[in-house]
Amino acid sequence: MESQRSFFRRQIMFWGVAFAALLGFVWLFNDILLPFILGIAVAYMLNPLVRRLGDYGYKRQAAAIVIISSFMILIVAILALIIPVLIRETAQFIDDLPYMSKKVVEWVAPYQEKLQNLLGQQAKDPVTILGDHAETALSASKTVLVGVVAGGAAVTSFLTIMVIMPIVAFFMMKEWPKVLRRGRELLPRPHEKTIITLLKRMDRKIAGFVRGQLIVAAILGAVYAVTLSLAGLKYGFLIGLLAGMFNIIPLVGSTLGLIAATCVGYFQTGDIMYAAIIGGIFIGGQIVEGNILTPRVMGQSVGLHPLWVFFALMAGGALFGIVGMLIAIPVIAVASVLMDFLLEKYKQSAYYLGPSDDDEDDETTKVTIAVKPVKAAKPKKK
């Protein structure tokens, strides 16, 4: 019993040190990890296609070249189409922010006096302060944003990602079977089957969520962007793409897009019916997603709650920035599988089950036998 406890403590110490070393590595090299993390993620997502081409007789290296080349051509084509539109609508949105802020102030003004009387507030309220300084603040924000976009750092970072990411993805796809084989060789022999089972569960959960949710988000983003633009909504393309991108967190992207689009639609026309039509686009998108896209694309392979996803993204972003947000979903998927495994073991343990009825009967019998009275000796005859 003591040897099992010692072994368990050594296991906890080993994996704890390994996890701490991983966190330290991410923290130390956080500034250069982004293209490598993206490359590994792209390789993970595209590896099934490489394997499929291998089934048709392609060598793995040739299949990896074909897949990564096609992927990069597709990405460049998409960026060439959407970046000019995004730049134009973003610049227009920044220019219109002072006007929209004044409209908000005018809309809130009738309720301002009632709110002040209710709170007993006589000082200048935040809405008035916002109205007085909105134009100055937004002008400064515009200058900062333009400087960031025009700066060489952003361009250099983008070019670095576009160069290094496909190289990393290619080598990872080419060496994927070797990486898996070497990793399996390092697994502790007594627990190999258990670890392989857990890794398969993690793979299904990560693949189901990441691949599935990215496909759903891309489809919704494209549909929202095109539909809102056809409906004549200002910044419709920008709002639609952002709503699709944030839809990696289920419901969050569509909810934020619904609020932003309906507000912009109302400010643009002053017609509540037009705003309702814009809102109906997002409601229709949610109906299609819930009943068609998600069941067909993701099936039953995903068990990540939206709140956990939201928490993981916020925690990863707070700790490690963009790199943390990229690894947050795999980390939370791995953690959920490990928690399910630990709960299974706990429910099979004596801590959960307690002593069985048979054990209690045996103990009672033992106690009864132990306290069985001894017959008194017969008195001797005189």
CSV table of C-alpha atoms in Angstrom, one decimal:
chain,number,residue,atom,x,y,z
A,1,MET,CA,0.0,0.0,0.0
A,2,GLU,CA,2.8,2.3,0.9
A,3,SER,CA,4.6,1.6,-2.4
A,4,GLN,CA,1.4,2.5,-4.4
A,5,ARG,CA,1.2,5.8,-2.5
A,6,SER,CA,4.8,6.5,-3.2
A,7,PHE,CA,4.4,5.7,-6.9
A,8,PHE,CA,1.3,7.9,-7.1
A,9,ARG,CA,3.2,10.8,-5.5
A,10,ARG,CA,6.0,10.4,-8.0
A,11,GLN,CA,3.6,10.4,-10.9
A,12,ILE,CA,2.0,13.7,-9.6
A,13,MET,CA,5.4,15.3,-9.1
A,14,PHE,CA,6.6,14.2,-12.6
A,15,TRP,CA,3.5,15.5,-14.5
A,16,GLY,CA,3.3,18.6,-12.4
A,17,VAL,CA,7.0,19.5,-13.2
A,18,ALA,CA,6.3,18.7,-16.9
A,19,PHE,CA,3.3,21.0,-17.0
A,20,ALA,CA,5.2,23.8,-15.2
A,21,ALA,CA,8.0,23.4,-17.7
A,22,LEU,CA,5.5,23.7,-20.6
A,23,LEU,CA,4.0,26.9,-19.1
A,24,GLY,CA,7.5,28.3,-18.6
A,25,PHE,CA,8.4,27.5,-22.2
A,26,VAL,CA,5.3,29.2,-23.5
A,27,TRP,CA,5.9,32.2,-21.3
A,28,LEU,CA,9.6,32.5,-22.3
A,29,PHE,CA,9.1,32.2,-26.1
A,30,ASN,CA,5.7,33.8,-26.2
A,31,ASP,CA,6.8,36.5,-28.7
A,32,ILE,CA,7.9,34.0,-31.4
A,33,LEU,CA,5.5,31.1,-30.9
A,34,LEU,CA,2.6,32.4,-32.9
A,35,PRO,CA,3.6,31.2,-36.4
A,36,PHE,CA,4.7,27.8,-35.0
A,37,ILE,CA,1.4,27.4,-33.1
A,38,LEU,CA,-0.5,28.3,-36.3
A,39,GLY,CA,1.5,25.9,-38.4
A,40,ILE,CA,0.9,23.0,-36.0
A,41,ALA,CA,-2.8,23.9,-35.9
A,42,VAL,CA,-3.0,24.0,-39.7
A,43,ALA,CA,-1.2,20.7,-40.0
A,44,TYR,CA,-3.6,19.1,-37.4
A,45,MET,CA,-6.6,20.3,-39.4
A,46,LEU,CA,-5.3,19.4,-42.8
A,47,ASN,CA,-3.7,16.0,-41.9
A,48,PRO,CA,-6.9,14.0,-42.7
A,49,LEU,CA,-6.7,15.3,-46.3
A,50,VAL,CA,-3.0,14.3,-46.5
A,51,ARG,CA,-4.0,10.9,-45.2
A,52,ARG,CA,-6.8,10.7,-47.8
A,53,LEU,CA,-4.4,11.5,-50.6
A,54,GLY,CA,-2.1,8.8,-49.3
A,55,ASP,CA,-4.9,6.3,-49.6
A,56,TYR,CA,-5.0,7.2,-53.3
A,57,GLY,CA,-1.3,6.3,-53.8
A,58,TYR,CA,0.3,9.7,-53.2
A,59,LYS,CA,3.5,9.7,-51.1
A,60,ARG,CA,3.1,11.7,-47.9
A,61,GLN,CA,5.6,14.4,-48.9
A,62,ALA,CA,3.9,15.0,-52.2
A,63,ALA,CA,0.5,15.0,-50.6
A,64,ALA,CA,1.6,17.5,-48.0
A,65,ILE,CA,3.0,19.8,-50.7
A,66,VAL,CA,-0.3,19.7,-52.7
A,67,ILE,CA,-2.5,20.3,-49.6
A,68,ILE,CA,-0.4,23.1,-48.1
A,69,SER,CA,0.0,24.8,-51.5
A,70,SER,CA,-3.8,24.7,-52.2
A,71,PHE,CA,-4.5,25.9,-48.7
A,72,MET,CA,-2.2,28.9,-49.0
A,73,ILE,CA,-3.5,29.8,-52.5
A,74,LEU,CA,-7.0,29.7,-51.0
A,75,ILE,CA,-6.0,31.9,-48.0
A,76,VAL,CA,-4.3,34.5,-50.2
A,77,ALA,CA,-7.3,34.6,-52.6
A,78,ILE,CA,-9.7,35.1,-49.7
A,79,LEU,CA,-7.5,37.8,-48.2
A,80,ALA,CA,-7.2,39.6,-51.5
A,81,LEU,CA,-11.0,39.7,-51.8
A,82,ILE,CA,-11.9,40.7,-48.2
A,83,ILE,CA,-9.0,43.0,-47.0
A,84,PRO,CA,-9.9,46.0,-49.3
A,85,VAL,CA,-13.5,45.8,-48.2
A,86,LEU,CA,-12.6,45.5,-44.6
A,87,ILE,CA,-10.2,48.4,-44.7
A,88,ARG,CA,-12.8,50.6,-46.5
A,89,GLU,CA,-15.6,49.7,-44.0
A,90,THR,CA,-13.3,50.0,-41.0
A,91,ALA,CA,-12.2,53.5,-42.0
A,92,GLN,CA,-15.8,54.5,-42.7
A,93,PHE,CA,-16.9,53.1,-39.3
A,94,ILE,CA,-14.1,55.1,-37.5
A,95,ASP,CA,-15.2,58.3,-39.4
A,96,ASP,CA,-18.8,57.7,-38.4
A,97,LEU,CA,-18.2,57.0,-34.7
A,98,PRO,CA,-18.5,60.7,-33.6
A,99,TYR,CA,-21.9,60.9,-35.3
A,100,MET,CA,-23.1,57.7,-33.8
A,101,SER,CA,-22.0,58.7,-30.3
A,102,LYS,CA,-23.9,62.0,-30.6
A,103,LYS,CA,-27.0,60.0,-31.7
A,104,VAL,CA,-26.6,57.8,-28.6
A,105,VAL,CA,-26.3,60.9,-26.4
A,106,GLU,CA,-29.5,62.4,-27.9
A,107,TRP,CA,-31.4,59.1,-27.5
A,108,VAL,CA,-30.4,58.9,-23.8
A,109,ALA,CA,-30.9,62.6,-23.0
A,110,PRO,CA,-34.7,62.4,-22.3
A,111,TYR,CA,-34.0,59.8,-19.6
A,112,GLN,CA,-31.0,61.6,-18.1
A,113,GLU,CA,-33.0,64.0,-15.8
A,114,LYS,CA,-35.2,61.2,-14.5
A,115,LEU,CA,-32.1,59.0,-13.7
A,116,GLN,CA,-30.4,61.9,-11.9
A,117,ASN,CA,-33.5,62.7,-9.8
A,118,LEU,CA,-33.8,59.0,-9.0
A,119,LEU,CA,-30.2,58.7,-7.9
A,120,GLY,CA,-30.0,62.2,-6.3
A,121,GLN,CA,-27.1,63.1,-8.6
A,122,GLN,CA,-26.5,66.8,-9.3
A,123,ALA,CA,-23.0,66.5,-10.8
A,124,LYS,CA,-22.3,66.2,-14.5
A,125,ASP,CA,-23.2,62.6,-15.5
A,126,PRO,CA,-21.1,60.3,-17.6
A,127,VAL,CA,-23.4,60.6,-20.7
A,128,THR,CA,-22.8,64.4,-20.8
A,129,ILE,CA,-19.1,63.9,-20.3
A,130,LEU,CA,-19.1,61.3,-23.2
A,131,GLY,CA,-20.9,63.8,-25.4
A,132,ASP,CA,-18.5,66.6,-24.6
A,133,HIS,CA,-15.3,64.6,-25.2
A,134,ALA,CA,-16.4,61.8,-27.6
A,135,GLU,CA,-15.1,63.6,-30.7
A,136,THR,CA,-11.7,64.2,-29.2
A,137,ALA,CA,-11.3,60.7,-27.9
A,138,LEU,CA,-12.4,59.1,-31.1
A,139,SER,CA,-10.1,61.3,-33.2
A,140,ALA,CA,-7.2,60.2,-31.0
A,141,SER,CA,-8.3,56.6,-31.3
A,142,LYS,CA,-8.4,57.0,-35.1
A,143,THR,CA,-4.9,58.3,-35.1
A,144,VAL,CA,-3.6,55.4,-33.0
A,145,LEU,CA,-5.4,52.8,-35.2
A,146,VAL,CA,-4.0,54.3,-38.4
A,147,GLY,CA,-0.6,54.4,-36.9
A,148,VAL,CA,-0.8,50.7,-35.9
A,149,VAL,CA,-2.0,49.6,-39.3
A,150,ALA,CA,0.6,51.7,-41.1
A,151,GLY,CA,3.4,50.6,-38.8
A,152,GLY,CA,6.1,48.3,-40.0
A,153,ALA,CA,5.7,46.0,-37.0
A,154,ALA,CA,2.2,44.8,-38.0
A,155,VAL,CA,3.3,44.2,-41.6
A,156,THR,CA,6.5,42.4,-40.6
A,157,SER,CA,4.5,40.2,-38.2
A,158,PHE,CA,2.0,39.3,-40.9
A,159,LEU,CA,4.7,38.5,-43.4
A,160,THR,CA,6.5,36.4,-40.8
A,161,ILE,CA,3.4,34.4,-40.2
A,162,MET,CA,2.6,33.9,-43.9
A,163,VAL,CA,6.2,32.6,-44.5
A,164,ILE,CA,6.9,30.5,-41.4
A,165,MET,CA,3.4,29.1,-40.8
A,166,PRO,CA,3.2,27.1,-44.1
A,167,ILE,CA,6.8,25.8,-43.6
A,168,VAL,CA,6.0,24.5,-40.1
A,169,ALA,CA,2.7,23.1,-41.4
A,170,PHE,CA,4.4,21.2,-44.2
A,171,PHE,CA,7.0,19.6,-42.1
A,172,MET,CA,4.4,18.7,-39.4
A,173,MET,CA,2.2,17.0,-42.0
A,174,LYS,CA,5.2,15.3,-43.6
A,175,GLU,CA,6.5,13.9,-40.3
A,176,TRP,CA,3.1,13.4,-38.6
A,177,PRO,CA,3.3,9.5,-38.4
A,178,LYS,CA,6.9,9.7,-37.1
A,179,VAL,CA,5.9,12.2,-34.4
A,180,LEU,CA,3.1,10.0,-33.3
A,181,ARG,CA,5.3,6.9,-33.3
A,182,ARG,CA,8.0,8.5,-31.3
A,183,GLY,CA,5.5,9.9,-28.8
A,184,ARG,CA,4.0,6.5,-28.3
A,185,GLU,CA,7.5,5.0,-27.7
A,186,LEU,CA,7.9,7.4,-24.8
A,187,LEU,CA,4.7,6.4,-23.0
A,188,PRO,CA,5.1,4.5,-19.7
A,189,ARG,CA,4.6,0.8,-20.6
A,190,PRO,CA,2.2,-0.1,-17.7
A,191,HIS,CA,-0.2,2.7,-18.6
A,192,GLU,CA,0.2,2.7,-22.4
A,193,LYS,CA,-3.4,1.5,-23.2
A,194,THR,CA,-5.0,3.9,-20.8
A,195,ILE,CA,-3.0,6.9,-22.1
A,196,ILE,CA,-3.8,5.9,-25.8
A,197,THR,CA,-7.5,5.7,-25.0
A,198,LEU,CA,-7.4,9.1,-23.4
A,199,LEU,CA,-5.4,10.6,-26.3
A,200,LYS,CA,-8.0,9.2,-28.7
A,201,ARG,CA,-10.8,10.9,-26.7
A,202,MET,CA,-8.9,14.1,-26.7
A,203,ASP,CA,-8.3,13.9,-30.4
A,204,ARG,CA,-12.0,13.4,-31.1
A,205,LYS,CA,-13.0,16.3,-28.9
A,206,ILE,CA,-10.4,18.7,-30.2
A,207,ALA,CA,-11.0,17.7,-33.8
A,208,GLY,CA,-14.8,17.8,-33.4
A,209,PHE,CA,-14.8,21.3,-31.8
A,210,VAL,CA,-11.9,23.0,-33.6
A,211,ARG,CA,-12.5,21.7,-37.1
A,212,GLY,CA,-16.3,21.7,-36.8
A,213,GLN,CA,-16.6,25.1,-35.1
A,214,LEU,CA,-14.2,26.7,-37.6
A,215,ILE,CA,-16.2,25.4,-40.5
A,216,VAL,CA,-19.5,26.6,-39.0
A,217,ALA,CA,-18.0,30.0,-38.1
A,218,ALA,CA,-16.6,30.4,-41.6
A,219,ILE,CA,-19.9,29.6,-43.2
A,220,LEU,CA,-21.9,31.9,-40.9
A,221,GLY,CA,-19.4,34.7,-41.4
A,222,ALA,CA,-19.6,34.5,-45.2
A,223,VAL,CA,-23.5,34.3,-45.1
A,224,TYR,CA,-23.8,37.2,-42.6
A,225,ALA,CA,-21.3,39.3,-44.6
A,226,VAL,CA,-23.0,38.8,-47.9
A,227,THR,CA,-26.6,39.0,-46.6
A,228,LEU,CA,-26.0,42.2,-44.6
A,229,SER,CA,-24.2,43.8,-47.5
A,230,LEU,CA,-27.1,42.9,-49.9
A,231,ALA,CA,-29.5,44.3,-47.3
A,232,GLY,CA,-27.7,47.7,-47.6
A,233,LEU,CA,-26.4,47.8,-44.0
A,234,LYS,CA,-23.4,50.1,-43.5
A,235,TYR,CA,-20.3,48.1,-42.3
A,236,GLY,CA,-22.4,45.0,-43.0
A,237,PHE,CA,-19.5,43.1,-44.4
A,238,LEU,CA,-17.3,43.9,-41.4
A,239,ILE,CA,-20.0,43.1,-38.9
A,240,GLY,CA,-20.8,39.8,-40.6
A,241,LEU,CA,-17.2,38.6,-40.7
A,242,LEU,CA,-16.6,39.6,-37.1
A,243,ALA,CA,-19.8,37.8,-36.0
A,244,GLY,CA,-18.7,34.7,-37.8
A,245,MET,CA,-15.2,34.9,-36.3
A,246,PHE,CA,-16.5,35.3,-32.8
A,247,ASN,CA,-18.8,32.4,-33.4
A,248,ILE,CA,-15.9,30.1,-32.4
A,249,ILE,CA,-17.6,30.6,-29.0
A,250,PRO,CA,-21.1,29.3,-29.6
A,251,LEU,CA,-23.8,32.0,-29.6
A,252,VAL,CA,-21.4,34.8,-28.7
A,253,GLY,CA,-20.6,35.9,-32.2
A,254,SER,CA,-24.2,35.8,-33.4
A,255,THR,CA,-25.4,37.7,-30.3
A,256,LEU,CA,-22.8,40.4,-30.6
A,257,GLY,CA,-23.5,40.7,-34.3
A,258,LEU,CA,-27.2,40.9,-33.7
A,259,ILE,CA,-26.8,43.8,-31.3
A,260,ALA,CA,-24.3,45.7,-33.4
A,261,ALA,CA,-26.2,45.2,-36.7
A,262,THR,CA,-29.6,46.2,-35.3
A,263,CYS,CA,-28.1,49.3,-33.7
A,264,VAL,CA,-26.3,50.3,-36.8
A,265,GLY,CA,-29.4,49.6,-38.9
A,266,TYR,CA,-31.5,51.8,-36.6
A,267,PHE,CA,-28.9,54.7,-36.6
A,268,GLN,CA,-28.6,54.4,-40.4
A,269,THR,CA,-32.3,54.7,-41.3
A,270,GLY,CA,-34.2,55.5,-38.1
A,271,ASP,CA,-36.7,52.8,-39.1
A,272,ILE,CA,-37.4,50.2,-36.5
A,273,MET,CA,-38.7,47.8,-39.2
A,274,TYR,CA,-35.4,47.9,-41.0
A,275,ALA,CA,-33.6,47.2,-37.8
A,276,ALA,CA,-35.9,44.3,-37.2
A,277,ILE,CA,-35.2,42.9,-40.7
A,278,ILE,CA,-31.5,43.1,-39.9
A,279,GLY,CA,-32.0,41.3,-36.6
A,280,GLY,CA,-34.1,38.6,-38.4
A,281,ILE,CA,-31.0,37.8,-40.5
A,282,PHE,CA,-29.1,36.8,-37.4
A,283,ILE,CA,-32.1,34.9,-36.0
A,284,GLY,CA,-32.4,33.0,-39.2
A,285,GLY,CA,-28.7,32.3,-39.2
A,286,GLN,CA,-29.0,30.8,-35.7
A,287,ILE,CA,-31.9,28.6,-36.7
A,288,VAL,CA,-29.9,27.3,-39.7
A,289,GLU,CA,-26.8,26.7,-37.5
A,290,GLY,CA,-28.7,24.9,-34.7
A,291,ASN,CA,-30.8,22.7,-37.0
A,292,ILE,CA,-28.6,22.1,-40.0
A,293,LEU,CA,-24.9,23.2,-39.8
A,294,THR,CA,-23.9,22.1,-36.3
A,295,PRO,CA,-25.6,18.6,-36.4
A,296,ARG,CA,-24.2,17.8,-39.8
A,297,VAL,CA,-20.7,19.3,-39.3
A,298,MET,CA,-20.0,18.5,-35.7
A,299,GLY,CA,-22.4,15.7,-34.8
A,300,GLN,CA,-22.1,14.4,-31.3
A,301,SER,CA,-18.3,14.5,-31.0
A,302,VAL,CA,-18.2,17.8,-29.0
A,303,GLY,CA,-18.9,18.3,-25.3
A,304,LEU,CA,-17.4,21.7,-24.6
A,305,HIS,CA,-19.8,24.1,-22.9
A,306,PRO,CA,-19.8,27.6,-24.3
A,307,LEU,CA,-19.0,29.1,-20.8
A,308,TRP,CA,-15.9,26.9,-20.5
A,309,VAL,CA,-14.8,28.0,-24.0
A,310,PHE,CA,-15.3,31.6,-23.2
A,311,PHE,CA,-13.4,31.3,-19.9
A,312,ALA,CA,-10.6,29.4,-21.6
A,313,LEU,CA,-10.2,32.1,-24.3
A,314,MET,CA,-10.2,34.9,-21.8
A,315,ALA,CA,-7.8,33.1,-19.5
A,316,GLY,CA,-5.4,32.2,-22.3
A,317,GLY,CA,-5.5,35.7,-23.7
A,318,ALA,CA,-4.8,37.3,-20.3
A,319,LEU,CA,-1.9,34.9,-19.7
A,320,PHE,CA,-0.2,34.6,-23.1
A,321,GLY,CA,-2.0,36.9,-25.5
A,322,ILE,CA,-2.9,35.6,-29.0
A,323,VAL,CA,-0.8,32.5,-28.4
A,324,GLY,CA,-2.8,31.7,-25.2
A,325,MET,CA,-6.1,32.1,-27.0
A,326,LEU,CA,-4.9,29.7,-29.8
A,327,ILE,CA,-4.0,27.0,-27.3
A,328,ALA,CA,-6.9,27.6,-25.0
A,329,ILE,CA,-9.4,25.4,-26.8
A,330,PRO,CA,-7.1,22.3,-27.0
A,331,VAL,CA,-6.2,22.8,-23.3
A,332,ILE,CA,-9.8,23.0,-22.2
A,333,ALA,CA,-10.6,20.0,-24.3
A,334,VAL,CA,-7.8,18.0,-22.8
A,335,ALA,CA,-8.8,19.1,-19.3
A,336,SER,CA,-12.4,18.0,-19.9
A,337,VAL,CA,-11.3,14.5,-21.0
A,338,LEU,CA,-9.0,14.2,-17.9
A,339,MET,CA,-11.8,15.4,-15.6
A,340,ASP,CA,-14.2,12.8,-17.1
A,341,PHE,CA,-11.5,10.1,-16.6
A,342,LEU,CA,-10.9,11.1,-13.0
A,343,LEU,CA,-14.6,11.1,-12.3
A,344,GLU,CA,-14.9,7.6,-13.8
A,345,LYS,CA,-12.1,6.4,-11.5
A,346,TYR,CA,-13.6,8.1,-8.5
A,347,LYS,CA,-17.0,6.5,-9.1
A,348,GLN,CA,-15.3,3.1,-9.2
A,349,SER,CA,-13.3,3.7,-6.0
A,350,ALA,CA,-14.1,2.9,-2.4
A,351,TYR,CA,-14.3,6.6,-1.6
A,352,TYR,CA,-17.5,6.8,-3.7
A,353,LEU,CA,-18.9,3.3,-3.4
A,354,GLY,CA,-18.1,2.7,0.3
A,355,PRO,CA,-18.3,-0.8,1.9
A,356,SER,CA,-20.8,-3.1,0.2
A,357,ASP,CA,-23.7,-4.9,1.9
A,358,ASP,CA,-21.9,-8.2,1.7
A,359,ASP,CA,-18.9,-6.7,3.5
A,360,GLU,CA,-21.1,-5.3,6.2
A,361,ASP,CA,-22.8,-8.8,6.7
A,362,ASP,CA,-19.3,-10.4,6.9
A,363,GLU,CA,-18.3,-7.8,9.5
A,364,THR,CA,-21.5,-8.4,11.5
A,365,THR,CA,-21.0,-12.2,11.4
A,366,LYS,CA,-17.4,-11.8,12.6
A,367,VAL,CA,-18.5,-9.6,15.5
A,368,THR,CA,-21.3,-12.0,16.4
A,369,ILE,CA,-18.9,-14.9,16.4
A,370,ALA,CA,-16.4,-13.0,18.4
A,371,VAL,CA,-18.8,-12.1,21.2
A,372,LYS,CA,-20.6,-15.5,21.3
A,373,PRO,CA,-21.2,-16.3,25.0
A,374,VAL,CA,-19.3,-19.2,26.5
A,375,LYS,CA,-21.5,-21.8,28.2
A,376,ALA,CA,-21.0,-22.0,32.0
A,377,ALA,CA,-19.4,-25.2,33.3
A,378,LYS,CA,-21.7,-27.6,35.1
A,379,PRO,CA,-21.3,-27.8,38.8
A,380,LYS,CA,-19.6,-30.9,40.0
A,381,LYS,CA,-21.6,-33.4,42.0
A,382,LYS,CA,-20.6,-33.7,45.6
